[in-house]
PDB file of C-alpha atoms in Angstrom:
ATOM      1  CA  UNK A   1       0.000   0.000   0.000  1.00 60.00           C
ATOM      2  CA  UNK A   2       0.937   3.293  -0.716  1.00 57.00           C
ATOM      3  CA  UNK A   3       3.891   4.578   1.973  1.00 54.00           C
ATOM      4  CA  UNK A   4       2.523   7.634   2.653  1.00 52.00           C
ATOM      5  CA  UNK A   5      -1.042   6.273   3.510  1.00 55.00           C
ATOM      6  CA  UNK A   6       0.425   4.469   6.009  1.00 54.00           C
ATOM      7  CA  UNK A   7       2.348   6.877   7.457  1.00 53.00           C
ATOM      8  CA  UNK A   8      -1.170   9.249   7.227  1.00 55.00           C
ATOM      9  CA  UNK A   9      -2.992   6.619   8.964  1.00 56.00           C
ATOM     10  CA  UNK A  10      -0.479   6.083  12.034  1.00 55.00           C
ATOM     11  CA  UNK A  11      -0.592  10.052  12.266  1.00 51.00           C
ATOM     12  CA  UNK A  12      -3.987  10.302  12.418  1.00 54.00           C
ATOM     13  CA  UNK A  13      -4.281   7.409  14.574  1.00 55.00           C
ATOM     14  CA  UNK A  14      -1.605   9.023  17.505  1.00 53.00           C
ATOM     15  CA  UNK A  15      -4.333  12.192  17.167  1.00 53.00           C
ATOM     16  CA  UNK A  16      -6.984   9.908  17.434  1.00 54.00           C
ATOM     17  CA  UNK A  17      -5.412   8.389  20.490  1.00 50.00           C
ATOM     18  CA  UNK A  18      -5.844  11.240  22.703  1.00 48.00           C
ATOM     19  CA  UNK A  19      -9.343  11.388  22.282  1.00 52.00           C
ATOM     20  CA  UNK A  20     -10.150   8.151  23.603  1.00 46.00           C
ATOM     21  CA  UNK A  21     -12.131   7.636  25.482  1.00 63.00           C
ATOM     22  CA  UNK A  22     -11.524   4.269  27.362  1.00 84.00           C
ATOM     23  CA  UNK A  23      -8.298   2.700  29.016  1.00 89.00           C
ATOM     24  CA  UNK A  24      -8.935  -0.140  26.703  1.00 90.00           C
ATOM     25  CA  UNK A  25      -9.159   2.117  23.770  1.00 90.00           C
ATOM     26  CA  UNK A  26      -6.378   3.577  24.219  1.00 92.00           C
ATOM     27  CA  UNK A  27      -4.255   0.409  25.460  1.00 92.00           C
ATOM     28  CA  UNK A  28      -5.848  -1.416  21.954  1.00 92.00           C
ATOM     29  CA  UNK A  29      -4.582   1.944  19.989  1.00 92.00           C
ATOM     30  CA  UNK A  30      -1.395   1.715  21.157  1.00 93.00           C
ATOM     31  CA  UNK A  31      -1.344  -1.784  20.135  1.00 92.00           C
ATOM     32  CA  UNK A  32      -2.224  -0.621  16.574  1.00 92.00           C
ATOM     33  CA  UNK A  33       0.208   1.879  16.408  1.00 94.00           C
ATOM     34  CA  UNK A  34       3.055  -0.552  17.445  1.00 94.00           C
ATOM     35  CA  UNK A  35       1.823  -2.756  14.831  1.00 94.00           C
ATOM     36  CA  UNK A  36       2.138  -0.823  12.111  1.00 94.00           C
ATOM     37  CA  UNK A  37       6.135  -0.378  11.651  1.00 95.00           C
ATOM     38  CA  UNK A  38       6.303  -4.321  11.745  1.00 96.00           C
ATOM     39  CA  UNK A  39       3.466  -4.478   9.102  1.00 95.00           C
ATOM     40  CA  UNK A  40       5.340  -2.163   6.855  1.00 94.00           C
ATOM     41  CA  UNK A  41       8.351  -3.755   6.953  1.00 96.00           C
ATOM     42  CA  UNK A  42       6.695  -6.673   6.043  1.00 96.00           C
ATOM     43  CA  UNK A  43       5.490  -5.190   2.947  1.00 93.00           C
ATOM     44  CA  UNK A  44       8.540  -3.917   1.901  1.00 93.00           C
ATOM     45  CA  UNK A  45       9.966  -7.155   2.231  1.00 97.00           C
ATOM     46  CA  UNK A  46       7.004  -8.289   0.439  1.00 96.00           C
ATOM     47  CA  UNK A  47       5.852 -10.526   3.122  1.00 98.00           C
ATOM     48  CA  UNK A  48       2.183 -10.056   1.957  1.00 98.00           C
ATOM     49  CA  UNK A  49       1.416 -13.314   4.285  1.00 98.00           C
ATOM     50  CA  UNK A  50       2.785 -11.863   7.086  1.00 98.00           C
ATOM     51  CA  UNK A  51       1.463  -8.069   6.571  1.00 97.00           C
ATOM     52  CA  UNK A  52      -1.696  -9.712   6.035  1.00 98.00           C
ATOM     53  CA  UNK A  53      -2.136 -11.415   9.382  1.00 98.00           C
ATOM     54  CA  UNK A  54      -0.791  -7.980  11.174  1.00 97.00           C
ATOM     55  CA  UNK A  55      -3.672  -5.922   9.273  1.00 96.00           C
ATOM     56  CA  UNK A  56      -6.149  -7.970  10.541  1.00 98.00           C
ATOM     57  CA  UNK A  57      -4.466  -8.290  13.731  1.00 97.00           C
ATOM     58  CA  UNK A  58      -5.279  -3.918  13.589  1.00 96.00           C
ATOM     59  CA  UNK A  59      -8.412  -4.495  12.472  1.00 97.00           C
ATOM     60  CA  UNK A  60      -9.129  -6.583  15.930  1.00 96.00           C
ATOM     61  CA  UNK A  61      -8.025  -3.981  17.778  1.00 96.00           C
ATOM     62  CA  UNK A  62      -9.937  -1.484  16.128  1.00 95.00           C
ATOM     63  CA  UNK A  63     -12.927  -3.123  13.868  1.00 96.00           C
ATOM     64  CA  UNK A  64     -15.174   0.324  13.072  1.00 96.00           C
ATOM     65  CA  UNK A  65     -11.764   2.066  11.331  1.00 95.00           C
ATOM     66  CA  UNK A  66     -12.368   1.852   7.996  1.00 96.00           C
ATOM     67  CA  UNK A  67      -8.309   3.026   7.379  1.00 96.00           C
ATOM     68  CA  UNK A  68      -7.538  -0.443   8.172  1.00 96.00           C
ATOM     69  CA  UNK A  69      -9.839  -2.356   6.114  1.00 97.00           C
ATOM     70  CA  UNK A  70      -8.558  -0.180   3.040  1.00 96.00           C
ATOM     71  CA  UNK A  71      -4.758  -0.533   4.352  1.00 96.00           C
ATOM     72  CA  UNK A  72      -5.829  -4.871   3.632  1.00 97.00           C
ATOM     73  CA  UNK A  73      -7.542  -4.273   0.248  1.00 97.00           C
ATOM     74  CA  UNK A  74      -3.960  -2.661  -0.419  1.00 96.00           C
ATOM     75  CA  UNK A  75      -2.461  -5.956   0.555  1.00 97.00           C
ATOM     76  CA  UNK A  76      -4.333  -8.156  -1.049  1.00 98.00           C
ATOM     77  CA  UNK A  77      -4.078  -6.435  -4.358  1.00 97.00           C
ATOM     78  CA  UNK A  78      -0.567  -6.358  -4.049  1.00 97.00           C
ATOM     79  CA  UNK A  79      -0.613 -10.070  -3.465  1.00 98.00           C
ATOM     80  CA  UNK A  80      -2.577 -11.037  -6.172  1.00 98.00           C
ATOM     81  CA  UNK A  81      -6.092 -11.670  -4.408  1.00 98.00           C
ATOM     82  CA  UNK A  82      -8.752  -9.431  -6.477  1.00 99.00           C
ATOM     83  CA  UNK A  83     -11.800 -11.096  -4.918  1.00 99.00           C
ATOM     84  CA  UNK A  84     -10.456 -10.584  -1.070  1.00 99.00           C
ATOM     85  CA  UNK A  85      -9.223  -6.726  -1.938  1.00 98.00           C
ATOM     86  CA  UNK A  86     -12.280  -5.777  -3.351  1.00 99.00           C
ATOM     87  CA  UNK A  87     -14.314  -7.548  -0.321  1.00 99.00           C
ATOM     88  CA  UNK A  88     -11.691  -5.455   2.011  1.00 98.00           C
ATOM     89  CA  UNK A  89     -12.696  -1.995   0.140  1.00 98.00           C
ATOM     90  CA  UNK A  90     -16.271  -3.514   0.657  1.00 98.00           C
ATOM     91  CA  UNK A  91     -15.470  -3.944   4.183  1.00 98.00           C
ATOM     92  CA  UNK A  92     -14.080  -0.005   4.330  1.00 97.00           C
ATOM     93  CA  UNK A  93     -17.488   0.724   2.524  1.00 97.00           C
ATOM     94  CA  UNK A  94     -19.520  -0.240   5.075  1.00 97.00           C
ATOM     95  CA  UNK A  95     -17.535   1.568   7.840  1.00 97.00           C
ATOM     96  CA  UNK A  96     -17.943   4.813   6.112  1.00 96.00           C
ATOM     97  CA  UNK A  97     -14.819   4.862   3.805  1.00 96.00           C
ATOM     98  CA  UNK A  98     -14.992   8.148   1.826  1.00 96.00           C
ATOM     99  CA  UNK A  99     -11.698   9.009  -0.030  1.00 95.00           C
ATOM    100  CA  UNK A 100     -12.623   8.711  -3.854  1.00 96.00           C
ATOM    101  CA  UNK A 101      -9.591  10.199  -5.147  1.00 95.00           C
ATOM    102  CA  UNK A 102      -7.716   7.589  -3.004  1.00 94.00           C
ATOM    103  CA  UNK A 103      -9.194   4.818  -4.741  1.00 95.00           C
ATOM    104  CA  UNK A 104      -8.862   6.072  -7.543  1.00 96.00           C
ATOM    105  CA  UNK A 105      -5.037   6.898  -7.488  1.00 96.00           C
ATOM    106  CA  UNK A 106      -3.665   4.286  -4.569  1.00 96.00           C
ATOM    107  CA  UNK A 107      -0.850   2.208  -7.126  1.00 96.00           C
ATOM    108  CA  UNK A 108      -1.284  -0.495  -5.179  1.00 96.00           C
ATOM    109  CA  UNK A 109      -4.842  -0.930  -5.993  1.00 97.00           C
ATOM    110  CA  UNK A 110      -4.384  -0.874  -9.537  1.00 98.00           C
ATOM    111  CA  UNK A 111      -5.248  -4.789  -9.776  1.00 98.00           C
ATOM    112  CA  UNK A 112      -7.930  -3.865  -8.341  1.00 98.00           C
ATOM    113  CA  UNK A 113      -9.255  -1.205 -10.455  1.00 98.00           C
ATOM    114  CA  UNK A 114      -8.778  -3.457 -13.509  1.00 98.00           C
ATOM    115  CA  UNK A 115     -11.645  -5.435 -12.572  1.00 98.00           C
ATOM    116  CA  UNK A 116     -15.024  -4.574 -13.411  1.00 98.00           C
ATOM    117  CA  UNK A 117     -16.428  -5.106  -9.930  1.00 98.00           C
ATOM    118  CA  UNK A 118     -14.261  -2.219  -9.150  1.00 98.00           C
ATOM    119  CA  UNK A 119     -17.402   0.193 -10.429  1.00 98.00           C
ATOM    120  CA  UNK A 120     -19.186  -0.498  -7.411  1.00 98.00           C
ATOM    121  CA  UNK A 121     -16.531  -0.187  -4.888  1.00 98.00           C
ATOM    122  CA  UNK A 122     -16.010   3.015  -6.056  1.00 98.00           C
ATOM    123  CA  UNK A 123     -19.816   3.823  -6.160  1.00 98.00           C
ATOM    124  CA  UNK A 124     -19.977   3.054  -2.230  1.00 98.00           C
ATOM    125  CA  UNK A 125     -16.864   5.307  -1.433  1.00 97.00           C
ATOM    126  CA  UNK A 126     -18.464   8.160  -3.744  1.00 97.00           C
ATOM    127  CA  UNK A 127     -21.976   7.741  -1.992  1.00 97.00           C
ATOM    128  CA  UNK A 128     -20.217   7.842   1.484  1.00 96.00           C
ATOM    129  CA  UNK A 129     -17.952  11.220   0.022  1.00 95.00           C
ATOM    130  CA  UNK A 130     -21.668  12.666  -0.616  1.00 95.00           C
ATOM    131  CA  UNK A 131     -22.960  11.731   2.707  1.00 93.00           C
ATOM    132  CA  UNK A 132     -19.598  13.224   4.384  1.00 84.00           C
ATOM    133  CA  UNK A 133     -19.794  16.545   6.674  1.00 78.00           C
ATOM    134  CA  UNK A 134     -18.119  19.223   4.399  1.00 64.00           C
ATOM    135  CA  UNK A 135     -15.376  20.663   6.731  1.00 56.00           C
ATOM    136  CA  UNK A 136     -15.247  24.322   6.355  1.00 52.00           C
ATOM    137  CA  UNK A 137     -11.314  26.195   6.514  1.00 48.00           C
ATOM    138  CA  UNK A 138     -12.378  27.396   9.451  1.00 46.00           C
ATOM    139  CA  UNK A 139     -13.690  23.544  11.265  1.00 41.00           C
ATOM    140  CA  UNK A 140     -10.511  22.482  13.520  1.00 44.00           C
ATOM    141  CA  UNK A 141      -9.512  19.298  12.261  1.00 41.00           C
ATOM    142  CA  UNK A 142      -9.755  18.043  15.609  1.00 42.00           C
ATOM    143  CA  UNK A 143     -12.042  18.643  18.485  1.00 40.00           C
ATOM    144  CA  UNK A 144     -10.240  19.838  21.745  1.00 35.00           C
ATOM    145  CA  UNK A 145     -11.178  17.120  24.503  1.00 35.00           C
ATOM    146  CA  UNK A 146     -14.103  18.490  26.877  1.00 44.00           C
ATOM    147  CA  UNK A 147     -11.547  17.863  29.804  1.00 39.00           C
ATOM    148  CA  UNK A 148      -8.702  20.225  28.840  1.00 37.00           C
ATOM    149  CA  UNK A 149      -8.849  24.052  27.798  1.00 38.00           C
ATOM    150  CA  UNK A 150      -7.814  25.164  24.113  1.00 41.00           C
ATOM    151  CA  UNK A 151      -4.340  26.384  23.538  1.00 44.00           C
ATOM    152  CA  UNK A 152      -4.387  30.268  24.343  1.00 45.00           C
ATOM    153  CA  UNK A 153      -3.582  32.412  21.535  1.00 47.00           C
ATOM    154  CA  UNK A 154      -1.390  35.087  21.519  1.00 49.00           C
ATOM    155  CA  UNK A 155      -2.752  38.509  21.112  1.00 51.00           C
ATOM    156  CA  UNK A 156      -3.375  40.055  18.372  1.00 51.00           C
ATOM    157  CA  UNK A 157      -0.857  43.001  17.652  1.00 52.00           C
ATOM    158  CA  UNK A 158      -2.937  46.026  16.818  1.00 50.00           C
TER     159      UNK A 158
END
């Protein structure tokens, strides 16, 4: 799977990590993001068996994130498996997957795309890109927990 999707995702999922909510949350998130060096490394090596049982090792952790089920679709077109990829994105569908252009663009879905059941994978993700909140530039990216106090902000110099 693309590198930098990856490296995204375990971003994303130390942000996530402060939000949650749960000591088992966050002990099963810090599981994921241990995982994930030892699952790249196994792709790079091109251990798809081995990256394979790690991904879904994530997704155990963390079943409702639909970054992981894409991350295995990424696998398994890389290995060769067309019928378990698309079931994956199918998978990443379901849990509200929304990044079209993704999809579209990811090189190591390309397997994927070449089939024709590809259409309606791609259908899904568009219908859950319409259904998406539209952030606004102003909409933090994240929410500050309820618990702590924004950042203050310097003053404005007048």
């Amino acid at each position: 799977m693309k590198h930098a999707v990856l490296t995204w995702a375990v971003c994303l999922l130390l942000v996530v990590s402060a939000q949650a909510q749960s000591p088992d949350a966050v002990a099963k998130h810090q599981a994921v993001i241990a995982t994930y060096p030892n699952l790249m490394q196994a792709l790079r090596s091109g251990d798809y068996r081995k990256a394979r049982a790690l991904c879904q090792q994530v997704i155990g952790y963390e079943p409702r994130d639909p970054m992981h089920r894409y991350n295995l679709a990424c696998i398994e077109s890389l290995a060769g498996n067309v019928t378990a990829g698309l079931a994956a994105l199918q998978q990443a569908n379901a849990l509200g997957y929304a990044d079209v252009n993704g999809l579209r663009t990811d090189p190591d879905l390309a397997l994927l795309r070449a089939d024709k059941r590809f259409d309606s994978v791609l259908q899904g993700t568009t219908r859950n890109a319409l259904r998406a909140p539209v952030r606004k530039a102003s909409t933090p990216l994240t929410q500050v927990p309820k618990a702590q106090s924004p950042t203050p902000q310097p003053a404005k110099k007048q």
